[in-house]
PDB file of C-alpha atoms in Angstrom:
ATOM      1  CA  LEU A  57       2.905  61.798  83.257  1.00 44.00           C
ATOM      2  CA  LEU A  58       5.126  61.751  86.307  1.00 47.00           C
ATOM      3  CA  LEU A  59       6.750  58.757  85.255  1.00 49.00           C
ATOM      4  CA  SER A  60       7.216  59.832  81.972  1.00 51.00           C
ATOM      5  CA  ALA A  61      10.429  61.353  80.485  1.00 58.00           C
ATOM      6  CA  ASP A  62       8.632  63.257  77.859  1.00 56.00           C
ATOM      7  CA  PRO A  63       5.002  63.896  78.901  1.00 61.00           C
ATOM      8  CA  GLY A  64       4.358  65.204  75.465  1.00 57.00           C
ATOM      9  CA  ASP A  65       5.331  62.137  73.781  1.00 61.00           C
ATOM     10  CA  PHE A  66       3.107  60.234  76.542  1.00 55.00           C
ATOM     11  CA  LEU A  67      -0.115  62.218  75.750  1.00 58.00           C
ATOM     12  CA  ASP A  68       0.602  61.478  71.905  1.00 61.00           C
ATOM     13  CA  LYS A  69       0.947  57.675  72.682  1.00 63.00           C
ATOM     14  CA  VAL A  70      -2.332  57.842  74.888  1.00 59.00           C
ATOM     15  CA  SER A  71      -4.183  59.881  72.084  1.00 67.00           C
ATOM     16  CA  THR A  72      -2.989  57.161  69.673  1.00 71.00           C
ATOM     17  CA  LEU A  73      -4.411  54.385  71.698  1.00 66.00           C
ATOM     18  CA  ASP A  74      -7.747  56.165  71.756  1.00 67.00           C
ATOM     19  CA  ARG A  75      -8.271  56.609  68.314  1.00 72.00           C
ATOM     20  CA  ILE A  76      -7.152  52.794  67.850  1.00 75.00           C
ATOM     21  CA  GLY A  77      -9.595  51.673  70.202  1.00 69.00           C
ATOM     22  CA  ALA A  78     -12.424  53.933  68.905  1.00 71.00           C
ATOM     23  CA  ARG A  79     -11.805  52.448  65.436  1.00 76.00           C
ATOM     24  CA  ASN A  80     -11.748  48.764  66.642  1.00 73.00           C
ATOM     25  CA  SER A  81     -15.009  49.610  68.612  1.00 75.00           C
ATOM     26  CA  ASP A  82     -16.518  50.972  65.233  1.00 75.00           C
ATOM     27  CA  ARG A  83     -15.624  47.906  63.384  1.00 79.00           C
ATOM     28  CA  LEU A  84     -16.901  45.419  66.179  1.00 79.00           C
ATOM     29  CA  ARG A  85     -20.133  47.633  66.047  1.00 81.00           C
ATOM     30  CA  ARG A  86     -20.363  47.294  61.984  1.00 83.00           C
ATOM     31  CA  LEU A  87     -19.497  43.490  62.333  1.00 80.00           C
ATOM     32  CA  HIS A  88     -22.293  42.998  64.833  1.00 82.00           C
ATOM     33  CA  GLU A  89     -24.608  44.872  62.379  1.00 83.00           C
ATOM     34  CA  ALA A  90     -23.372  42.798  59.395  1.00 80.00           C
ATOM     35  CA  GLN A  91     -23.992  39.447  61.438  1.00 84.00           C
ATOM     36  CA  ARG A  92     -27.543  40.558  62.322  1.00 84.00           C
ATOM     37  CA  VAL A  93     -28.233  41.241  58.816  1.00 83.00           C
ATOM     38  CA  LEU A  94     -26.792  37.976  57.936  1.00 83.00           C
ATOM     39  CA  ASP A  95     -28.704  36.002  60.448  1.00 83.00           C
ATOM     40  CA  GLN A  96     -32.019  37.770  59.274  1.00 85.00           C
ATOM     41  CA  TYR A  97     -31.204  36.712  55.659  1.00 82.00           C
ATOM     42  CA  ARG A  98     -30.681  33.122  56.837  1.00 83.00           C
ATOM     43  CA  ALA A  99     -33.811  32.910  58.441  1.00 82.00           C
ATOM     44  CA  ASP A 100     -35.612  34.460  55.620  1.00 82.00           C
ATOM     45  CA  ALA A 101     -34.058  32.010  53.465  1.00 82.00           C
ATOM     46  CA  GLY A 102     -35.153  29.240  55.731  1.00 81.00           C
ATOM     47  CA  ARG A 103     -38.716  30.197  55.605  1.00 84.00           C
ATOM     48  CA  ARG A 104     -38.847  30.294  51.747  1.00 84.00           C
ATOM     49  CA  LEU A 105     -37.147  27.017  51.630  1.00 84.00           C
ATOM     50  CA  SER A 106     -39.681  25.296  53.868  1.00 83.00           C
ATOM     51  CA  GLU A 107     -42.668  26.824  51.751  1.00 82.00           C
ATOM     52  CA  LEU A 108     -41.059  25.687  48.765  1.00 81.00           C
ATOM     53  CA  LYS A 109     -40.668  22.364  50.157  1.00 84.00           C
ATOM     54  CA  ARG A 110     -44.476  22.370  51.235  1.00 83.00           C
ATOM     55  CA  THR A 111     -45.632  23.680  47.916  1.00 79.00           C
ATOM     56  CA  THR A 112     -43.644  20.916  45.941  1.00 81.00           C
ATOM     57  CA  THR A 113     -45.127  18.292  48.425  1.00 82.00           C
ATOM     58  CA  GLU A 114     -48.746  19.225  47.592  1.00 79.00           C
ATOM     59  CA  LEU A 115     -47.847  19.671  43.963  1.00 76.00           C
ATOM     60  CA  LYS A 116     -46.615  15.763  43.894  1.00 80.00           C
ATOM     61  CA  ARG A 117     -49.688  14.753  46.075  1.00 79.00           C
ATOM     62  CA  HIS A 118     -51.920  16.914  43.660  1.00 73.00           C
ATOM     63  CA  LYS A 119     -50.176  15.091  40.644  1.00 76.00           C
ATOM     64  CA  LYS A 120     -50.600  11.549  41.931  1.00 77.00           C
ATOM     65  CA  SER A 121     -54.161  12.446  42.437  1.00 71.00           C
ATOM     66  CA  VAL A 122     -54.804  13.674  38.776  1.00 69.00           C
ATOM     67  CA  GLN A 123     -52.871  10.666  37.651  1.00 73.00           C
ATOM     68  CA  ARG A 124     -55.130   8.386  39.477  1.00 73.00           C
ATOM     69  CA  ARG A 125     -58.199  10.021  38.121  1.00 66.00           C
ATOM     70  CA  LEU A 126     -57.102  10.362  34.565  1.00 67.00           C
ATOM     71  CA  GLY A 127     -56.297   6.565  34.380  1.00 68.00           C
ATOM     72  CA  THR A 128     -59.702   5.730  35.686  1.00 66.00           C
ATOM     73  CA  ALA A 129     -61.313   8.134  33.319  1.00 61.00           C
ATOM     74  CA  ARG A 130     -59.382   6.554  30.159  1.00 63.00           C
ATOM     75  CA  ARG A 131     -60.413   3.133  31.525  1.00 64.00           C
ATOM     76  CA  LEU A 132     -64.160   4.218  31.518  1.00 58.00           C
ATOM     77  CA  LEU A 133     -63.631   6.039  28.149  1.00 58.00           C
ATOM     78  CA  HIS A 134     -62.593   2.903  26.535  1.00 61.00           C
ATOM     79  CA  ARG A 135     -65.600   1.025  27.754  1.00 60.00           C
ATOM     80  CA  MET A 136     -67.764   3.595  26.296  1.00 54.00           C
ATOM     81  CA  THR A 137     -69.597   3.483  22.821  1.00 56.00           C
ATOM     82  CA  PRO A 138     -68.937   5.929  20.027  1.00 61.00           C
ATOM     83  CA  GLU A 139     -72.349   7.412  20.836  1.00 57.00           C
ATOM     84  CA  ASP A 140     -71.750   7.526  24.557  1.00 52.00           C
ATOM     85  CA  ARG A 141     -68.219   8.937  23.907  1.00 54.00           C
ATOM     86  CA  ALA A 142     -69.768  11.859  21.822  1.00 56.00           C
ATOM     87  CA  ALA A 143     -72.870  12.726  24.192  1.00 50.00           C
ATOM     88  CA  HIS A 144     -69.794  12.828  27.007  1.00 50.00           C
ATOM     89  CA  GLU A 145     -67.910  15.170  25.085  1.00 56.00           C
ATOM     90  CA  ARG A 146     -70.682  17.359  24.208  1.00 50.00           C
ATOM     91  CA  ALA A 147     -71.909  17.902  27.960  1.00 47.00           C
ATOM     92  CA  SER A 148     -68.129  17.963  29.269  1.00 51.00           C
ATOM     93  CA  ARG A 149     -67.364  20.827  26.942  1.00 51.00           C
ATOM     94  CA  GLY A 150     -70.013  23.408  27.370  1.00 47.00           C
ATOM     95  CA  THR A 151     -70.925  26.038  25.200  1.00 46.00           C
ATOM     96  CA  GLY A 152     -67.394  27.449  25.053  1.00 47.00           C
ATOM     97  CA  ARG A 153     -68.932  30.834  24.684  1.00 48.00           C
ATOM     98  CA  ALA A 154     -68.693  33.847  27.117  1.00 46.00           C
ATOM     99  CA  PRO A 155     -71.919  34.470  28.866  1.00 44.00           C
ATOM    100  CA  THR A 156     -74.386  37.256  28.396  1.00 40.00           C
ATOM    101  CA  PRO A 157     -73.080  40.124  30.118  1.00 38.00           C
ATOM    102  CA  LEU A 158     -76.572  41.432  31.060  1.00 33.00           C
ATOM    103  CA  VAL A 159     -76.838  38.229  33.599  1.00 38.00           C
ATOM    104  CA  ALA A 160     -73.143  38.254  34.729  1.00 45.00           C
ATOM    105  CA  GLY A 161     -73.858  40.232  37.863  1.00 62.00           C
ATOM    106  CA  ALA A 162     -71.333  42.150  39.831  1.00 82.00           C
ATOM    107  CA  ALA A 163     -68.031  40.998  41.394  1.00 88.00           C
ATOM    108  CA  SER A 164     -67.574  41.144  45.027  1.00 87.00           C
ATOM    109  CA  SER A 165     -64.891  43.676  44.941  1.00 93.00           C
ATOM    110  CA  ALA A 166     -62.245  45.555  42.691  1.00 93.00           C
ATOM    111  CA  ARG A 167     -59.689  43.075  43.003  1.00 95.00           C
ATOM    112  CA  ALA A 168     -62.258  40.122  42.063  1.00 95.00           C
ATOM    113  CA  ALA A 169     -63.139  42.207  38.889  1.00 94.00           C
ATOM    114  CA  ALA A 170     -59.651  42.324  37.893  1.00 96.00           C
ATOM    115  CA  ALA A 171     -59.297  38.519  38.349  1.00 96.00           C
ATOM    116  CA  VAL A 172     -62.147  37.990  36.454  1.00 96.00           C
ATOM    117  CA  GLY A 173     -60.783  40.346  33.520  1.00 95.00           C
ATOM    118  CA  ALA A 174     -57.603  38.455  33.617  1.00 96.00           C
ATOM    119  CA  VAL A 175     -58.993  34.700  33.401  1.00 97.00           C
ATOM    120  CA  ARG A 176     -61.147  35.861  30.513  1.00 95.00           C
ATOM    121  CA  SER A 177     -58.265  37.312  28.824  1.00 95.00           C
ATOM    122  CA  VAL A 178     -56.488  33.951  28.366  1.00 96.00           C
ATOM    123  CA  VAL A 179     -59.632  32.095  27.256  1.00 95.00           C
ATOM    124  CA  GLY A 180     -58.290  29.780  24.591  1.00 95.00           C
ATOM    125  CA  SER A 181     -54.866  29.154  25.944  1.00 96.00           C
ATOM    126  CA  PRO A 182     -53.622  25.645  26.116  1.00 95.00           C
ATOM    127  CA  TYR A 183     -53.624  23.554  29.345  1.00 94.00           C
ATOM    128  CA  GLY A 184     -50.322  22.696  30.808  1.00 93.00           C
ATOM    129  CA  TRP A 185     -49.622  20.347  33.736  1.00 90.00           C
ATOM    130  CA  GLY A 186     -48.132  21.949  36.433  1.00 91.00           C
ATOM    131  CA  GLN A 187     -48.011  25.770  34.562  1.00 94.00           C
ATOM    132  CA  ALA A 188     -49.499  28.808  35.982  1.00 94.00           C
ATOM    133  CA  GLY A 189     -49.094  31.131  33.273  1.00 91.00           C
ATOM    134  CA  PRO A 190     -48.724  33.118  31.171  1.00 92.00           C
ATOM    135  CA  ASN A 191     -48.929  30.961  28.352  1.00 94.00           C
ATOM    136  CA  SER A 192     -50.390  27.585  29.655  1.00 96.00           C
ATOM    137  CA  PHE A 193     -52.237  26.794  32.854  1.00 97.00           C
ATOM    138  CA  ASP A 194     -53.596  23.760  34.744  1.00 95.00           C
ATOM    139  CA  CYS A 195     -56.776  24.363  36.921  1.00 96.00           C
ATOM    140  CA  SER A 196     -55.259  25.854  39.928  1.00 96.00           C
ATOM    141  CA  GLY A 197     -52.682  27.470  37.931  1.00 96.00           C
ATOM    142  CA  LEU A 198     -55.096  29.616  35.990  1.00 97.00           C
ATOM    143  CA  THR A 199     -57.107  30.961  38.985  1.00 98.00           C
ATOM    144  CA  GLN A 200     -53.742  31.727  41.092  1.00 97.00           C
ATOM    145  CA  TRP A 201     -52.209  33.504  37.847  1.00 97.00           C
ATOM    146  CA  ALA A 202     -55.493  35.542  37.472  1.00 97.00           C
ATOM    147  CA  TYR A 203     -55.614  36.782  41.209  1.00 97.00           C
ATOM    148  CA  ARG A 204     -51.923  37.427  41.012  1.00 96.00           C
ATOM    149  CA  GLN A 205     -52.654  39.934  38.115  1.00 96.00           C
ATOM    150  CA  ALA A 206     -55.227  41.454  40.727  1.00 96.00           C
ATOM    151  CA  GLY A 207     -52.331  41.863  43.426  1.00 95.00           C
ATOM    152  CA  VAL A 208     -53.879  39.078  45.474  1.00 96.00           C
ATOM    153  CA  ALA A 209     -51.653  35.976  46.408  1.00 96.00           C
ATOM    154  CA  ILE A 210     -53.502  32.477  46.732  1.00 96.00           C
ATOM    155  CA  PRO A 211     -52.221  29.090  47.210  1.00 95.00           C
ATOM    156  CA  ARG A 212     -51.061  27.390  44.378  1.00 94.00           C
ATOM    157  CA  THR A 213     -53.108  23.819  44.440  1.00 94.00           C
ATOM    158  CA  SER A 214     -57.016  23.426  44.047  1.00 95.00           C
ATOM    159  CA  GLN A 215     -57.156  22.057  47.639  1.00 95.00           C
ATOM    160  CA  GLY A 216     -55.191  24.954  49.078  1.00 95.00           C
ATOM    161  CA  GLN A 217     -57.546  27.477  47.000  1.00 96.00           C
ATOM    162  CA  SER A 218     -60.641  25.586  48.650  1.00 95.00           C
ATOM    163  CA  ALA A 219     -59.747  27.443  51.738  1.00 92.00           C
ATOM    164  CA  ALA A 220     -58.395  30.687  50.528  1.00 91.00           C
ATOM    165  CA  GLY A 221     -61.453  32.903  51.539  1.00 92.00           C
ATOM    166  CA  ARG A 222     -64.588  33.303  52.933  1.00 94.00           C
ATOM    167  CA  ARG A 223     -66.981  30.083  52.063  1.00 95.00           C
ATOM    168  CA  VAL A 224     -70.162  31.093  50.402  1.00 94.00           C
ATOM    169  CA  SER A 225     -73.144  29.179  48.858  1.00 93.00           C
ATOM    170  CA  LEU A 226     -73.121  28.236  45.314  1.00 92.00           C
ATOM    171  CA  ALA A 227     -76.395  30.393  44.981  1.00 90.00           C
ATOM    172  CA  GLU A 228     -74.219  33.359  46.550  1.00 92.00           C
ATOM    173  CA  ALA A 229     -71.651  33.122  43.965  1.00 93.00           C
ATOM    174  CA  ARG A 230     -70.301  36.057  42.230  1.00 94.00           C
ATOM    175  CA  PRO A 231     -67.805  36.838  39.437  1.00 95.00           C
ATOM    176  CA  GLY A 232     -64.409  36.207  41.019  1.00 96.00           C
ATOM    177  CA  ASP A 233     -65.289  33.578  43.548  1.00 97.00           C
ATOM    178  CA  LEU A 234     -63.521  30.217  43.364  1.00 97.00           C
ATOM    179  CA  VAL A 235     -65.738  27.117  42.605  1.00 97.00           C
ATOM    180  CA  VAL A 236     -63.992  24.086  43.766  1.00 96.00           C
ATOM    181  CA  TYR A 237     -65.274  20.536  42.577  1.00 95.00           C
ATOM    182  CA  ARG A 238     -65.388  17.150  43.732  1.00 92.00           C
ATOM    183  CA  ASN A 239     -65.129  16.128  47.241  1.00 90.00           C
ATOM    184  CA  ASP A 240     -61.276  15.755  47.111  1.00 90.00           C
ATOM    185  CA  ALA A 241     -61.254  19.176  45.855  1.00 93.00           C
ATOM    186  CA  SER A 242     -59.270  17.929  42.844  1.00 92.00           C
ATOM    187  CA  HIS A 243     -60.563  20.795  40.205  1.00 95.00           C
ATOM    188  CA  VAL A 244     -61.284  24.554  40.645  1.00 97.00           C
ATOM    189  CA  ALA A 245     -62.587  27.101  38.305  1.00 97.00           C
ATOM    190  CA  MET A 246     -63.418  30.961  38.769  1.00 97.00           C
ATOM    191  CA  TYR A 247     -67.152  31.884  38.516  1.00 96.00           C
ATOM    192  CA  VAL A 248     -67.515  34.856  36.047  1.00 94.00           C
ATOM    193  CA  GLY A 249     -71.459  35.143  36.382  1.00 91.00           C
ATOM    194  CA  GLY A 250     -73.986  34.207  34.062  1.00 88.00           C
ATOM    195  CA  GLY A 251     -74.059  30.683  35.663  1.00 90.00           C
ATOM    196  CA  GLN A 252     -70.600  30.101  34.038  1.00 93.00           C
ATOM    197  CA  VAL A 253     -67.232  29.561  34.989  1.00 95.00           C
ATOM    198  CA  VAL A 254     -63.808  29.738  33.263  1.00 96.00           C
ATOM    199  CA  HIS A 255     -61.501  26.808  33.991  1.00 96.00           C
ATOM    200  CA  SER A 256     -58.504  24.901  32.359  1.00 95.00           C
ATOM    201  CA  PRO A 257     -60.073  21.705  32.254  1.00 92.00           C
ATOM    202  CA  TYR A 258     -57.552  18.753  31.415  1.00 90.00           C
ATOM    203  CA  PRO A 259     -54.610  17.795  29.034  1.00 89.00           C
ATOM    204  CA  GLY A 260     -55.169  18.571  25.558  1.00 88.00           C
ATOM    205  CA  SER A 261     -57.996  21.003  26.321  1.00 91.00           C
ATOM    206  CA  GLN A 262     -58.276  24.760  26.463  1.00 94.00           C
ATOM    207  CA  VAL A 263     -59.059  27.200  28.697  1.00 95.00           C
ATOM    208  CA  ARG A 264     -62.838  27.999  28.480  1.00 95.00           C
ATOM    209  CA  TYR A 265     -66.267  28.930  29.533  1.00 95.00           C
ATOM    210  CA  ASP A 266     -68.659  26.052  31.277  1.00 93.00           C
ATOM    211  CA  PRO A 267     -71.414  25.704  33.150  1.00 93.00           C
ATOM    212  CA  VAL A 268     -70.858  26.219  36.707  1.00 93.00           C
ATOM    213  CA  GLY A 269     -72.785  22.964  37.676  1.00 91.00           C
ATOM    214  CA  MET A 270     -70.542  20.679  35.012  1.00 91.00           C
ATOM    215  CA  MET A 271     -69.322  18.657  38.128  1.00 91.00           C
ATOM    216  CA  PRO A 272     -70.350  18.298  41.592  1.00 92.00           C
ATOM    217  CA  VAL A 273     -69.369  21.569  43.308  1.00 94.00           C
ATOM    218  CA  SER A 274     -67.862  21.063  46.902  1.00 94.00           C
ATOM    219  CA  ALA A 275     -67.055  24.607  47.827  1.00 95.00           C
ATOM    220  CA  VAL A 276     -67.377  28.092  46.698  1.00 96.00           C
ATOM    221  CA  THR A 277     -64.717  30.615  48.177  1.00 97.00           C
ATOM    222  CA  ARG A 278     -64.012  34.351  47.876  1.00 96.00           C
ATOM    223  CA  PRO A 279     -60.682  35.195  48.169  1.00 94.00           C
TER     224      PRO A 279
END
């Protein structure tokens, strides 16, 4: 103030500089906050991209495995006599009907019961390779979709679903449990009680009921 010819003018300038400094500080704070949010979005996008890549890799591996088995099955079918083919189709088709409700048993939880209701609701829908509903399904897409309707997230592939929950024995199976077949866990169905499962078997078929022992069981899991 002693060096200023006009103390009032000097104070006005100081006040103006203070306001400018405060505005700049506020802008800097908002910039840092925006950068923090951007970093969070970037990290989340990176995680989702990694998950998508893992799922894509699993699906490609699963597709190759299924294609190999389909090729083997076609070669075997070509070698079968018409009588053997008819017997094979009867055995693989099962009854196609819903099990008797009186022996269906109780689901292990409300979410499992909801998943059973969902999977029953799409019996008759067509098989669709790589499809997870709502109009067509492959085997693991069907079980994943059914549990999604119950608010439960499970892995996309049958191999992933084989470890999606607590393992139980086949004798302990309850409606809503996932029944995984073959040593390579290449097929999955949902147990619905009464010794029956609902599953989406193969290209050209429909979602249907079949006996739980239609193929060798490798695991039973309870999501």
